[in-house]
Amino acid sequence: MRVAAATIEQVRAPLRVEELEIDEPRAGEALVRIVATGVCHTDAIAQEGDFPYPFPGVLGHEGAGVVEAVGDGVTNVAPGDPVVIGWPYCGTCRNCLEGQPRYCQDIGAQVGRGTRADGSTAWRRPDGTPVHSHFFGQSSFATHSITDAKTLVKMPPEMPLELVGPLACGLATGAGAVFNKLRPAIGSSLVVYGVGAVGLAAIMAARNSGATTIIAVDRHAARLKIAAELGATETVNVNEADPVDAVQQICGGPADYSLECTGNMDVLRQAADSVGLRGTCVLIGGAPADATFTLDHITTLWGKTIAGILGGEGTSDRLIGALARLHLDGRFPYDKLITPFSLDEVNDAIAASISGEVLKPVLRMPA
Ligand SMILES: [Zn+2]
Ligand SMILES: [Zn+2]
């Protein structure tokens, strides 16, 4: 079957929409017709060559759509089901078996190998040349995707499929850090450094918790305004105040929890310094592969926890399913962050994401 996909030929090349031939689903696989897909910073990082993925290939990893066909042995989804494509995982390693597939011991290959486990790609050019697929198990910058069926999360029929893709990665990362890891105690304080889509998801999640002080820190006034609309009780513009001092003043001491969503190592230090004895600082921002940071030894000894989190932890089924339900109940209004683009506008969408002009670009596929 012929499909349209935005391919990238080499590092830093612009994406180009072309026709490819796609496989029939094999055993355990599903063919998903993509309705829309979010654009995440990791797509841009991969385009820049800072994420291991072979070219030519197809990026995109926040796909949502409708199952068109399934291969042998697939029982969790059927043709016609509305789905979001979650992160890939092996299902047999220790971490997968313990319910933490985000930390699948094969995660590097699963997200970046660009092929199935046997080395085959899901699609090829009309002349037969293979094009790499399976970026995060899906390569969703395309009208169709071949995926491992067990990564699919069924959506309630009332959930709009043109909105739901971003729940698969960026928004799950921010919200999952709060729901799965921090689990803020009643009356606690939480500070979020960097309120792009990931940080705003954390703010919306915190608003669904017992935290009573929710601080947004950023350098863009427009983002801070949205953060306040979505649940931040205080905002700090780093152009106007030292954020660590501001947090101390607001909380009357250090905060209980901090989240670092920028991937900037100076900001990470501020986030770590914003929590005190028995405080928790969580790292979720995407940084360059060689980034390192230093901490003050004595204050870290004070029972401080510094934790990195991938993809919001937990399982896609539970996390994405809950976020969709919260959205339908008006408690996770992430649709306010979305700006739609067409597949042909994929390069504009990536540029708008990098510049911060758009919080969450979503590509809508041609019908
Ligand atoms: Zn695994
Ligand atoms: Zn992502």
CSV table of C-alpha atoms and ligand atoms in Angstrom, one decimal:
chain,number,residue,atom,x,y,z
A,1,MET,CA,0.0,0.0,0.0
A,2,ARG,CA,1.2,3.5,-0.8
A,3,VAL,CA,1.3,6.0,2.0
A,4,ALA,CA,2.7,9.6,2.5
A,5,ALA,CA,5.5,10.2,4.9
A,6,ALA,CA,7.8,13.1,5.8
A,7,THR,CA,11.3,11.6,5.3
A,8,ILE,CA,14.6,13.0,6.4
A,9,GLU,CA,17.6,12.1,4.2
A,10,GLN,CA,20.5,13.1,6.5
A,11,VAL,CA,21.4,15.0,9.6
A,12,ARG,CA,20.0,18.6,9.6
A,13,ALA,CA,18.2,18.1,6.3
A,14,PRO,CA,14.7,19.5,6.0
A,15,LEU,CA,11.9,16.9,6.0
A,16,ARG,CA,10.3,16.2,2.6
A,17,VAL,CA,6.9,14.5,2.1
A,18,GLU,CA,7.0,11.6,-0.3
A,19,GLU,CA,5.2,8.4,-1.2
A,20,LEU,CA,6.4,5.1,0.4
A,21,GLU,CA,5.3,1.5,0.2
A,22,ILE,CA,4.2,0.2,3.6
A,23,ASP,CA,4.2,-3.5,4.8
A,24,GLU,CA,1.2,-5.4,5.8
A,25,PRO,CA,1.2,-5.9,9.6
A,26,ARG,CA,3.1,-9.0,10.7
A,27,ALA,CA,2.4,-11.2,13.8
A,28,GLY,CA,2.0,-9.0,16.8
A,29,GLU,CA,1.8,-5.8,14.7
A,30,ALA,CA,-0.9,-3.3,13.8
A,31,LEU,CA,-1.3,-0.9,10.9
A,32,VAL,CA,-2.5,2.4,12.2
A,33,ARG,CA,-4.0,5.2,10.0
A,34,ILE,CA,-2.5,8.3,11.6
A,35,VAL,CA,-5.1,11.1,12.2
A,36,ALA,CA,-2.7,13.5,13.8
A,37,THR,CA,0.7,13.5,15.6
A,38,GLY,CA,2.3,15.9,18.0
A,39,VAL,CA,5.8,17.3,17.4
A,40,CYS,CA,8.1,16.8,20.4
A,41,HIS,CA,11.6,18.3,21.0
A,42,THR,CA,13.1,14.9,20.6
A,43,ASP,CA,12.1,15.0,16.9
A,44,ALA,CA,14.2,18.2,16.5
A,45,ILE,CA,17.1,16.7,18.6
A,46,ALA,CA,17.1,13.6,16.2
A,47,GLN,CA,17.0,15.9,13.2
A,48,GLU,CA,20.1,17.6,14.6
A,49,GLY,CA,21.9,14.2,14.9
A,50,ASP,CA,21.9,14.4,18.7
A,51,PHE,CA,19.7,11.3,19.1
A,52,PRO,CA,20.9,8.0,17.6
A,53,TYR,CA,18.6,7.2,14.6
A,54,PRO,CA,19.6,6.0,11.2
A,55,PHE,CA,18.8,8.1,8.0
A,56,PRO,CA,17.0,8.1,5.7
A,57,GLY,CA,14.1,7.7,8.0
A,58,VAL,CA,10.8,9.1,9.4
A,59,LEU,CA,10.6,10.9,12.7
A,60,GLY,CA,7.4,11.5,14.8
A,61,HIS,CA,6.5,9.8,18.0
A,62,GLU,CA,3.2,11.2,19.3
A,63,GLY,CA,0.9,9.5,16.8
A,64,ALA,CA,-2.9,8.9,17.3
A,65,GLY,CA,-5.3,7.3,14.8
A,66,VAL,CA,-7.4,4.4,13.9
A,67,VAL,CA,-6.3,0.7,13.7
A,68,GLU,CA,-6.8,-0.4,10.1
A,69,ALA,CA,-5.5,-4.0,10.3
A,70,VAL,CA,-3.8,-6.3,12.7
A,71,GLY,CA,-1.4,-9.2,12.3
A,72,ASP,CA,-1.6,-12.7,13.7
A,73,GLY,CA,-2.0,-13.0,17.5
A,74,VAL,CA,-3.2,-9.5,18.2
A,75,THR,CA,-6.0,-9.4,20.7
A,76,ASN,CA,-5.7,-6.1,22.5
A,77,VAL,CA,-6.9,-4.0,19.5
A,78,ALA,CA,-9.1,-4.5,16.5
A,79,PRO,CA,-9.6,-2.7,13.2
A,80,GLY,CA,-11.7,0.5,13.8
A,81,ASP,CA,-10.3,1.1,17.3
A,82,PRO,CA,-9.2,4.7,18.1
A,83,VAL,CA,-5.7,4.6,19.6
A,84,VAL,CA,-2.7,6.5,20.8
A,85,ILE,CA,0.7,4.9,20.1
A,86,GLY,CA,2.7,4.6,23.3
A,87,TRP,CA,6.4,4.1,23.9
A,88,PRO,CA,7.9,0.8,22.6
A,89,TYR,CA,9.2,-1.8,25.1
A,90,CYS,CA,10.4,-5.4,25.0
A,91,GLY,CA,7.9,-6.8,27.5
A,92,THR,CA,10.3,-9.5,28.8
A,93,CYS,CA,13.2,-7.7,30.7
A,94,ARG,CA,13.2,-7.1,34.4
A,95,ASN,CA,12.0,-3.5,34.3
A,96,CYS,CA,9.2,-4.3,31.8
A,97,LEU,CA,8.1,-7.3,34.0
A,98,GLU,CA,8.0,-5.0,37.0
A,99,GLY,CA,5.6,-2.6,35.3
A,100,GLN,CA,8.2,0.0,34.3
A,101,PRO,CA,8.4,-0.3,30.5
A,102,ARG,CA,9.7,3.3,30.2
A,103,TYR,CA,13.0,1.9,31.6
A,104,CYS,CA,13.0,-1.2,29.3
A,105,GLN,CA,16.5,-2.4,29.3
A,106,ASP,CA,16.3,-2.5,25.5
A,107,ILE,CA,14.9,1.1,25.4
A,108,GLY,CA,17.8,2.6,23.3
A,109,ALA,CA,17.3,0.1,20.5
A,110,GLN,CA,13.5,0.2,20.8
A,111,VAL,CA,13.3,4.0,20.2
A,112,GLY,CA,16.3,4.5,18.0
A,113,ARG,CA,17.1,1.4,16.0
A,114,GLY,CA,15.0,2.5,13.0
A,115,THR,CA,13.9,-1.1,12.2
A,116,ARG,CA,12.0,-4.1,13.7
A,117,ALA,CA,14.0,-6.4,16.0
A,118,ASP,CA,14.9,-8.5,12.9
A,119,GLY,CA,16.4,-5.5,11.1
A,120,SER,CA,13.6,-5.0,8.6
A,121,THR,CA,12.0,-1.6,8.0
A,122,ALA,CA,8.3,-1.1,7.7
A,123,TRP,CA,8.5,0.8,4.4
A,124,ARG,CA,10.5,1.4,1.3
A,125,ARG,CA,10.6,3.7,-1.7
A,126,PRO,CA,8.9,2.8,-5.0
A,127,ASP,CA,12.3,1.7,-6.3
A,128,GLY,CA,12.6,-0.8,-3.4
A,129,THR,CA,15.2,1.2,-1.3
A,130,PRO,CA,14.4,0.7,2.4
A,131,VAL,CA,13.6,3.8,4.5
A,132,HIS,CA,14.0,3.5,8.3
A,133,SER,CA,10.9,3.3,10.3
A,134,HIS,CA,10.0,2.6,14.0
A,135,PHE,CA,11.3,5.9,15.5
A,136,PHE,CA,10.1,5.4,19.1
A,137,GLY,CA,8.4,2.3,17.5
A,138,GLN,CA,6.2,4.4,15.3
A,139,SER,CA,7.6,7.0,12.9
A,140,SER,CA,4.3,8.9,13.0
A,141,PHE,CA,5.1,11.8,10.6
A,142,ALA,CA,3.2,9.8,8.0
A,143,THR,CA,-0.4,8.9,7.1
A,144,HIS,CA,0.2,5.3,8.3
A,145,SER,CA,2.4,3.5,10.8
A,146,ILE,CA,3.3,-0.1,11.5
A,147,THR,CA,3.6,-0.6,15.3
A,148,ASP,CA,4.0,-3.3,17.9
A,149,ALA,CA,0.3,-3.7,18.8
A,150,LYS,CA,1.0,-4.0,22.6
A,151,THR,CA,2.1,-0.3,22.6
A,152,LEU,CA,-1.3,0.9,21.5
A,153,VAL,CA,-3.6,2.6,24.0
A,154,LYS,CA,-7.3,2.5,23.2
A,155,MET,CA,-9.1,5.9,23.5
A,156,PRO,CA,-12.6,6.6,24.6
A,157,PRO,CA,-14.7,7.2,21.4
A,158,GLU,CA,-15.6,10.8,22.6
A,159,MET,CA,-11.8,11.7,22.7
A,160,PRO,CA,-10.9,13.8,19.7
A,161,LEU,CA,-8.2,12.0,17.8
A,162,GLU,CA,-6.8,15.2,16.3
A,163,LEU,CA,-5.8,16.3,19.8
A,164,VAL,CA,-4.7,13.2,21.6
A,165,GLY,CA,-1.3,12.3,20.2
A,166,PRO,CA,0.7,14.6,22.5
A,167,LEU,CA,-0.4,12.6,25.4
A,168,ALA,CA,2.0,9.9,24.2
A,169,CYS,CA,5.3,11.6,25.1
A,170,GLY,CA,5.7,15.3,26.1
A,171,LEU,CA,2.6,15.8,28.1
A,172,ALA,CA,2.8,12.3,29.7
A,173,THR,CA,6.4,13.2,30.7
A,174,GLY,CA,5.4,16.3,32.6
A,175,ALA,CA,2.2,15.0,34.1
A,176,GLY,CA,3.6,11.5,34.9
A,177,ALA,CA,6.5,13.1,36.9
A,178,VAL,CA,3.9,14.6,39.2
A,179,PHE,CA,1.4,11.7,39.3
A,180,ASN,CA,3.8,8.8,39.3
A,181,LYS,CA,6.9,10.1,41.0
A,182,LEU,CA,6.3,13.2,43.2
A,183,ARG,CA,2.8,12.4,44.3
A,184,PRO,CA,2.7,15.8,46.1
A,185,ALA,CA,1.6,15.7,49.7
A,186,ILE,CA,-1.4,17.7,50.9
A,187,GLY,CA,-0.4,21.4,51.5
A,188,SER,CA,3.0,20.9,49.7
A,189,SER,CA,4.9,23.3,47.4
A,190,LEU,CA,6.2,22.5,44.0
A,191,VAL,CA,8.2,24.6,41.6
A,192,VAL,CA,8.4,24.0,37.8
A,193,TYR,CA,11.4,25.4,35.9
A,194,GLY,CA,10.5,25.9,32.3
A,195,VAL,CA,6.9,26.0,31.3
A,196,GLY,CA,6.8,24.8,27.7
A,197,ALA,CA,4.4,21.9,27.0
A,198,VAL,CA,6.1,19.5,29.4
A,199,GLY,CA,6.2,22.0,32.3
A,200,LEU,CA,2.7,23.1,31.7
A,201,ALA,CA,1.6,19.4,31.8
A,202,ALA,CA,3.3,19.2,35.2
A,203,ILE,CA,1.4,22.3,36.4
A,204,MET,CA,-2.0,20.9,35.2
A,205,ALA,CA,-1.2,17.6,37.0
A,206,ALA,CA,-0.2,19.5,40.2
A,207,ARG,CA,-3.5,21.3,40.2
A,208,ASN,CA,-5.1,17.8,40.4
A,209,SER,CA,-3.0,17.1,43.5
A,210,GLY,CA,-3.0,18.3,47.1
A,211,ALA,CA,-0.1,20.8,46.4
A,212,THR,CA,-1.2,24.3,47.5
A,213,THR,CA,1.7,26.3,46.2
A,214,ILE,CA,2.5,25.7,42.5
A,215,ILE,CA,5.3,28.0,41.2
A,216,ALA,CA,6.0,28.5,37.5
A,217,VAL,CA,9.5,29.8,36.5
A,218,ASP,CA,10.3,30.9,33.0
A,219,ARG,CA,11.8,33.8,31.0
A,220,HIS,CA,8.8,34.3,28.7
A,221,ALA,CA,6.0,36.4,30.1
A,222,ALA,CA,3.5,34.9,27.7
A,223,ARG,CA,4.2,31.3,29.0
A,224,LEU,CA,3.9,32.4,32.6
A,225,LYS,CA,0.5,33.9,31.8
A,226,ILE,CA,-0.7,30.5,30.4
A,227,ALA,CA,0.9,28.8,33.4
A,228,ALA,CA,-1.2,31.0,35.7
A,229,GLU,CA,-4.3,30.2,33.7
A,230,LEU,CA,-3.6,26.4,33.9
A,231,GLY,CA,-3.0,26.3,37.7
A,232,ALA,CA,0.2,28.0,38.8
A,233,THR,CA,-0.5,29.9,42.0
A,234,GLU,CA,2.7,32.0,41.6
A,235,THR,CA,4.9,32.9,38.6
A,236,VAL,CA,8.6,34.0,38.6
A,237,ASN,CA,10.1,35.7,35.5
A,238,VAL,CA,13.9,35.0,35.7
A,239,ASN,CA,14.5,38.3,33.9
A,240,GLU,CA,13.1,40.1,36.9
A,241,ALA,CA,14.1,38.0,39.9
A,242,ASP,CA,16.6,35.3,41.1
A,243,PRO,CA,14.3,32.3,41.0
A,244,VAL,CA,15.9,30.5,44.0
A,245,ASP,CA,15.5,33.6,46.2
A,246,ALA,CA,11.9,34.1,44.9
A,247,VAL,CA,11.0,30.4,45.7
A,248,GLN,CA,12.4,31.0,49.2
A,249,GLN,CA,10.3,34.1,49.7
A,250,ILE,CA,7.1,32.5,48.3
A,251,CYS,CA,7.4,29.3,50.3
A,252,GLY,CA,8.9,30.8,53.4
A,253,GLY,CA,11.9,28.5,52.9
A,254,PRO,CA,12.7,25.9,50.3
A,255,ALA,CA,10.1,24.2,48.2
A,256,ASP,CA,9.2,20.5,48.8
A,257,TYR,CA,9.5,19.5,45.1
A,258,SER,CA,11.1,21.0,42.0
A,259,LEU,CA,10.9,19.9,38.3
A,260,GLU,CA,13.6,20.8,35.8
A,261,CYS,CA,12.0,20.9,32.3
A,262,THR,CA,14.6,22.9,30.3
A,263,GLY,CA,17.6,20.6,29.9
A,264,ASN,CA,19.8,23.6,30.8
A,265,MET,CA,22.4,22.7,33.4
A,266,ASP,CA,22.4,26.1,35.1
A,267,VAL,CA,18.7,25.9,35.5
A,268,LEU,CA,19.1,22.4,36.9
A,269,ARG,CA,21.3,23.7,39.6
A,270,GLN,CA,18.7,26.3,40.5
A,271,ALA,CA,16.0,23.6,40.6
A,272,ALA,CA,18.2,21.5,42.9
A,273,ASP,CA,18.9,24.5,45.1
A,274,SER,CA,15.2,25.3,45.3
A,275,VAL,CA,14.5,22.3,47.5
A,276,GLY,CA,15.9,21.7,51.0
A,277,LEU,CA,16.0,19.0,53.6
A,278,ARG,CA,14.2,15.9,52.3
A,279,GLY,CA,13.2,17.8,49.2
A,280,THR,CA,12.9,16.2,45.8
A,281,CYS,CA,14.3,17.6,42.5
A,282,VAL,CA,13.2,15.8,39.4
A,283,LEU,CA,15.0,16.0,36.0
A,284,ILE,CA,12.9,15.6,32.9
A,285,GLY,CA,14.3,18.2,30.5
A,286,GLY,CA,16.1,16.9,27.4
A,287,ALA,CA,19.8,18.0,27.5
A,288,PRO,CA,22.6,17.4,25.0
A,289,ALA,CA,24.0,13.9,25.3
A,290,ASP,CA,27.3,15.1,26.9
A,291,ALA,CA,25.8,17.4,29.5
A,292,THR,CA,27.0,17.1,33.1
A,293,PHE,CA,26.2,18.9,36.3
A,294,THR,CA,27.6,19.5,39.8
A,295,LEU,CA,25.8,19.7,43.1
A,296,ASP,CA,26.7,21.1,46.5
A,297,HIS,CA,27.7,18.1,48.6
A,298,ILE,CA,26.7,19.1,52.0
A,299,THR,CA,23.1,20.3,51.2
A,300,THR,CA,22.6,17.2,49.1
A,301,LEU,CA,23.4,15.1,52.1
A,302,TRP,CA,20.3,16.6,53.8
A,303,GLY,CA,18.1,13.8,52.6
A,304,LYS,CA,17.6,15.4,49.3
A,305,THR,CA,16.5,13.3,46.4
A,306,ILE,CA,17.7,14.1,42.8
A,307,ALA,CA,15.9,11.8,40.4
A,308,GLY,CA,15.7,11.5,36.6
A,309,ILE,CA,12.5,10.4,35.1
A,310,LEU,CA,11.8,9.0,31.6
A,311,GLY,CA,8.5,9.5,29.9
A,312,GLY,CA,6.5,10.1,33.1
A,313,GLU,CA,7.2,6.5,34.3
A,314,GLY,CA,4.5,3.8,34.6
A,315,THR,CA,2.6,2.2,31.7
A,316,SER,CA,1.2,4.0,28.7
A,317,ASP,CA,-2.2,2.3,29.3
A,318,ARG,CA,-2.6,3.7,32.7
A,319,LEU,CA,-1.0,7.1,32.3
A,320,ILE,CA,-2.3,8.1,28.8
A,321,GLY,CA,-5.7,6.6,29.6
A,322,ALA,CA,-6.0,8.7,32.8
A,323,LEU,CA,-4.9,11.9,31.1
A,324,ALA,CA,-7.5,11.4,28.4
A,325,ARG,CA,-10.2,10.9,31.0
A,326,LEU,CA,-9.0,13.9,33.0
A,327,HIS,CA,-9.2,16.0,29.8
A,328,LEU,CA,-12.7,14.8,29.1
A,329,ASP,CA,-13.7,15.9,32.6
A,330,GLY,CA,-12.2,19.4,32.1
A,331,ARG,CA,-9.3,18.7,34.5
A,332,PHE,CA,-6.4,18.5,32.1
A,333,PRO,CA,-7.1,21.2,29.4
A,334,TYR,CA,-4.0,20.6,27.3
A,335,ASP,CA,-5.9,21.5,24.1
A,336,LYS,CA,-5.1,25.1,24.9
A,337,LEU,CA,-1.4,24.4,24.1
A,338,ILE,CA,-2.0,23.0,20.6
A,339,THR,CA,-1.6,24.7,17.3
A,340,PRO,CA,-2.5,22.6,14.2
A,341,PHE,CA,-0.3,22.3,11.1
A,342,SER,CA,-0.7,20.1,8.0
A,343,LEU,CA,1.8,17.4,7.1
A,344,ASP,CA,3.2,19.6,4.3
A,345,GLU,CA,4.0,22.2,7.0
A,346,VAL,CA,6.1,19.8,9.0
A,347,ASN,CA,9.3,21.9,8.8
A,348,ASP,CA,7.4,25.0,10.0
A,349,ALA,CA,5.9,23.0,12.9
A,350,ILE,CA,9.4,21.9,14.0
A,351,ALA,CA,10.7,25.4,13.7
A,352,ALA,CA,7.8,26.8,15.7
A,353,SER,CA,8.4,24.2,18.4
A,354,ILE,CA,12.1,25.1,18.7
A,355,SER,CA,11.6,28.8,18.8
A,356,GLY,CA,8.9,28.4,21.4
A,357,GLU,CA,6.5,30.4,19.3
A,358,VAL,CA,4.1,27.4,19.5
A,359,LEU,CA,3.8,25.3,22.7
A,360,LYS,CA,2.6,22.1,21.1
A,361,PRO,CA,2.5,21.8,17.3
A,362,VAL,CA,0.3,19.0,16.0
A,363,LEU,CA,0.4,17.7,12.4
A,364,ARG,CA,-3.0,16.7,10.9
A,365,MET,CA,-2.8,14.1,8.2
A,366,PRO,CA,-4.6,14.5,4.9
A,367,ALA,CA,-7.8,12.5,5.0
B,1,ZN,ZN,12.0,-4.4,28.4
B,2,ZN,ZN,8.9,13.1,22.9
